[in-house]
Amino acid sequence: MHELSIVMSIVDSARKQVAEHDATRVEYIGLEFGTLAGIEPEALEFAWEAAVPDTVLAGAERHIHYVQARAKCAGCGNEFDIQQLFEPCPLCGEYFSDLLQGQELKIKTMTLVRDDV
Ligand SMILES: [Zn+2]
């Protein structure tokens, strides 16, 4: 499952950050996913439940920001929102466009805490 490998790489990055900053766990994590990154919210939720317990992310508050995919028309330069790749430009009908945003898959912010042991 696509989402599970994504969650596992998020857990991995979080673990590295925690180790690097001598913290013990993550209190808050902000994620940024493009609407064309292929993330299904339900599958992500399922993957999160499966992969996160017993990691530094257990109990962390999670916020997901979805970035609306946008493209720039190669014909007329118009910028427009797209729901899927290869949508024609609404102004001139051109099919070639550059994707400006929408495939993000990243950790935007993370708040680490150190519990007294
Ligand atoms: Zn156009």
PDB file of C-alpha atoms and ligand atoms in Angstrom:
ATOM      1  CA  MET A   1       0.000   0.000   0.000  1.00  0.00           C
ATOM      2  CA  HIS A   2       1.309   3.395  -1.101  1.00  0.00           C
ATOM      3  CA  GLU A   3       0.123   5.123   2.081  1.00  0.00           C
ATOM      4  CA  LEU A   4       1.816   2.632   4.395  1.00  0.00           C
ATOM      5  CA  SER A   5       5.229   3.209   2.858  1.00  0.00           C
ATOM      6  CA  ILE A   6       4.651   6.955   3.123  1.00  0.00           C
ATOM      7  CA  VAL A   7       3.708   6.730   6.789  1.00  0.00           C
ATOM      8  CA  MET A   8       6.723   4.518   7.435  1.00  0.00           C
ATOM      9  CA  SER A   9       9.054   7.043   5.860  1.00  0.00           C
ATOM     10  CA  ILE A  10       7.425   9.802   7.946  1.00  0.00           C
ATOM     11  CA  VAL A  11       8.016   7.731  11.088  1.00  0.00           C
ATOM     12  CA  ASP A  12      11.600   7.227   9.976  1.00  0.00           C
ATOM     13  CA  SER A  13      12.218  10.961   9.455  1.00  0.00           C
ATOM     14  CA  ALA A  14      10.597  11.731  12.800  1.00  0.00           C
ATOM     15  CA  ARG A  15      12.790   9.185  14.547  1.00  0.00           C
ATOM     16  CA  LYS A  16      15.913  10.768  13.025  1.00  0.00           C
ATOM     17  CA  GLN A  17      14.836  14.274  14.022  1.00  0.00           C
ATOM     18  CA  VAL A  18      14.111  13.165  17.562  1.00  0.00           C
ATOM     19  CA  ALA A  19      17.515  11.485  17.850  1.00  0.00           C
ATOM     20  CA  GLU A  20      19.308  14.445  16.304  1.00  0.00           C
ATOM     21  CA  HIS A  21      17.746  16.926  18.724  1.00  0.00           C
ATOM     22  CA  ASP A  22      18.065  14.754  21.784  1.00  0.00           C
ATOM     23  CA  ALA A  23      14.285  14.747  22.231  1.00  0.00           C
ATOM     24  CA  THR A  24      12.052  11.839  23.232  1.00  0.00           C
ATOM     25  CA  ARG A  25       8.954  12.205  21.085  1.00  0.00           C
ATOM     26  CA  VAL A  26       6.972  14.319  18.659  1.00  0.00           C
ATOM     27  CA  GLU A  27       4.186  16.451  20.069  1.00  0.00           C
ATOM     28  CA  TYR A  28       2.887  17.926  16.816  1.00  0.00           C
ATOM     29  CA  ILE A  29       3.393  17.089  13.173  1.00  0.00           C
ATOM     30  CA  GLY A  30       2.185  19.108  10.199  1.00  0.00           C
ATOM     31  CA  LEU A  31       2.097  17.305   6.858  1.00  0.00           C
ATOM     32  CA  GLU A  32       1.685  18.691   3.387  1.00  0.00           C
ATOM     33  CA  PHE A  33       0.203  16.491   0.665  1.00  0.00           C
ATOM     34  CA  GLY A  34      -0.591  17.524  -2.877  1.00  0.00           C
ATOM     35  CA  THR A  35      -4.036  16.584  -4.190  1.00  0.00           C
ATOM     36  CA  LEU A  36      -2.270  14.620  -6.964  1.00  0.00           C
ATOM     37  CA  ALA A  37       0.123  12.808  -4.638  1.00  0.00           C
ATOM     38  CA  GLY A  38      -2.132   9.766  -4.631  1.00  0.00           C
ATOM     39  CA  ILE A  39      -3.052   9.893  -0.950  1.00  0.00           C
ATOM     40  CA  GLU A  40      -6.392   8.466   0.043  1.00  0.00           C
ATOM     41  CA  PRO A  41      -7.356   9.914   3.430  1.00  0.00           C
ATOM     42  CA  GLU A  42      -8.950   6.678   4.649  1.00  0.00           C
ATOM     43  CA  ALA A  43      -5.999   4.548   3.608  1.00  0.00           C
ATOM     44  CA  LEU A  44      -3.680   7.054   5.227  1.00  0.00           C
ATOM     45  CA  GLU A  45      -5.644   6.851   8.461  1.00  0.00           C
ATOM     46  CA  PHE A  46      -5.442   3.077   8.379  1.00  0.00           C
ATOM     47  CA  ALA A  47      -1.703   3.133   7.683  1.00  0.00           C
ATOM     48  CA  TRP A  48      -1.178   5.668  10.469  1.00  0.00           C
ATOM     49  CA  GLU A  49      -2.994   3.452  12.986  1.00  0.00           C
ATOM     50  CA  ALA A  50      -0.885   0.506  11.873  1.00  0.00           C
ATOM     51  CA  ALA A  51       2.552   2.095  11.782  1.00  0.00           C
ATOM     52  CA  VAL A  52       2.608   4.853  14.394  1.00  0.00           C
ATOM     53  CA  PRO A  53       1.905   3.228  17.796  1.00  0.00           C
ATOM     54  CA  ASP A  54       5.106   2.543  19.764  1.00  0.00           C
ATOM     55  CA  THR A  55       7.067   5.095  17.754  1.00  0.00           C
ATOM     56  CA  VAL A  56       8.147   8.659  18.532  1.00  0.00           C
ATOM     57  CA  LEU A  57       4.960   9.774  16.771  1.00  0.00           C
ATOM     58  CA  ALA A  58       2.572   7.935  19.078  1.00  0.00           C
ATOM     59  CA  GLY A  59       0.152  10.449  20.559  1.00  0.00           C
ATOM     60  CA  ALA A  60       1.360  13.296  18.355  1.00  0.00           C
ATOM     61  CA  GLU A  61      -1.212  15.806  17.206  1.00  0.00           C
ATOM     62  CA  ARG A  62      -1.379  15.568  13.429  1.00  0.00           C
ATOM     63  CA  HIS A  63      -2.431  18.163  10.928  1.00  0.00           C
ATOM     64  CA  ILE A  64      -2.637  17.525   7.193  1.00  0.00           C
ATOM     65  CA  HIS A  65      -2.692  20.337   4.704  1.00  0.00           C
ATOM     66  CA  TYR A  66      -3.765  19.363   1.203  1.00  0.00           C
ATOM     67  CA  VAL A  67      -2.230  21.466  -1.548  1.00  0.00           C
ATOM     68  CA  GLN A  68      -4.584  21.993  -4.483  1.00  0.00           C
ATOM     69  CA  ALA A  69      -2.879  20.942  -7.708  1.00  0.00           C
ATOM     70  CA  ARG A  70      -2.305  23.779 -10.180  1.00  0.00           C
ATOM     71  CA  ALA A  71      -0.919  23.830 -13.684  1.00  0.00           C
ATOM     72  CA  LYS A  72       0.359  26.474 -16.071  1.00  0.00           C
ATOM     73  CA  CYS A  73      -0.738  26.198 -19.693  1.00  0.00           C
ATOM     74  CA  ALA A  74       2.113  25.803 -22.200  1.00  0.00           C
ATOM     75  CA  GLY A  75       0.029  27.545 -24.838  1.00  0.00           C
ATOM     76  CA  CYS A  76      -1.297  30.722 -23.228  1.00  0.00           C
ATOM     77  CA  GLY A  77       0.351  30.803 -19.810  1.00  0.00           C
ATOM     78  CA  ASN A  78      -2.932  30.606 -17.917  1.00  0.00           C
ATOM     79  CA  GLU A  79      -2.641  29.086 -14.426  1.00  0.00           C
ATOM     80  CA  PHE A  80      -5.520  26.893 -13.296  1.00  0.00           C
ATOM     81  CA  ASP A  81      -6.549  24.292 -10.688  1.00  0.00           C
ATOM     82  CA  ILE A  82      -6.535  20.704 -11.889  1.00  0.00           C
ATOM     83  CA  GLN A  83      -8.186  17.594 -10.476  1.00  0.00           C
ATOM     84  CA  GLN A  84      -6.074  15.173 -12.506  1.00  0.00           C
ATOM     85  CA  LEU A  85      -3.033  15.210 -14.742  1.00  0.00           C
ATOM     86  CA  PHE A  86      -3.425  16.181 -18.395  1.00  0.00           C
ATOM     87  CA  GLU A  87      -6.471  18.354 -18.048  1.00  0.00           C
ATOM     88  CA  PRO A  88      -6.911  20.813 -20.898  1.00  0.00           C
ATOM     89  CA  CYS A  89      -6.513  24.529 -20.268  1.00  0.00           C
ATOM     90  CA  PRO A  90      -9.953  26.035 -19.582  1.00  0.00           C
ATOM     91  CA  LEU A  91      -9.054  29.127 -21.625  1.00  0.00           C
ATOM     92  CA  CYS A  92      -7.514  27.761 -24.823  1.00  0.00           C
ATOM     93  CA  GLY A  93      -7.979  23.968 -24.648  1.00  0.00           C
ATOM     94  CA  GLU A  94      -4.250  23.216 -24.835  1.00  0.00           C
ATOM     95  CA  TYR A  95      -3.333  19.847 -23.263  1.00  0.00           C
ATOM     96  CA  PHE A  96       0.287  20.631 -22.515  1.00  0.00           C
ATOM     97  CA  SER A  97       0.868  22.291 -19.216  1.00  0.00           C
ATOM     98  CA  ASP A  98       3.456  22.381 -16.453  1.00  0.00           C
ATOM     99  CA  LEU A  99       2.432  21.139 -13.067  1.00  0.00           C
ATOM    100  CA  LEU A 100       3.099  23.969 -10.603  1.00  0.00           C
ATOM    101  CA  GLN A 101       2.086  22.180  -7.421  1.00  0.00           C
ATOM    102  CA  GLY A 102       0.060  19.202  -6.257  1.00  0.00           C
ATOM    103  CA  GLN A 103       2.496  16.315  -5.819  1.00  0.00           C
ATOM    104  CA  GLU A 104       3.893  17.341  -2.443  1.00  0.00           C
ATOM    105  CA  LEU A 105       4.496  14.661   0.137  1.00  0.00           C
ATOM    106  CA  LYS A 106       6.326  16.268   2.971  1.00  0.00           C
ATOM    107  CA  ILE A 107       6.640  17.041   6.622  1.00  0.00           C
ATOM    108  CA  LYS A 108       6.143  20.749   6.993  1.00  0.00           C
ATOM    109  CA  THR A 109       6.542  21.235  10.720  1.00  0.00           C
ATOM    110  CA  MET A 110       7.353  19.076  13.672  1.00  0.00           C
ATOM    111  CA  THR A 111       7.396  19.985  17.337  1.00  0.00           C
ATOM    112  CA  LEU A 112       9.685  17.820  19.430  1.00  0.00           C
ATOM    113  CA  VAL A 113       9.587  17.416  23.171  1.00  0.00           C
ATOM    114  CA  ARG A 114      11.911  15.898  25.678  1.00  0.00           C
ATOM    115  CA  ASP A 115      10.304  14.111  28.581  1.00  0.00           C
ATOM    116  CA  ASP A 116      12.298  13.944  31.777  1.00  0.00           C
ATOM    117  CA  VAL A 117      13.319  10.405  32.264  1.00  0.00           C
TER     118      VAL A 117
HETATM  119 ZN    ZN B   1      -4.167  27.926 -22.295  1.00  0.00          ZN
END
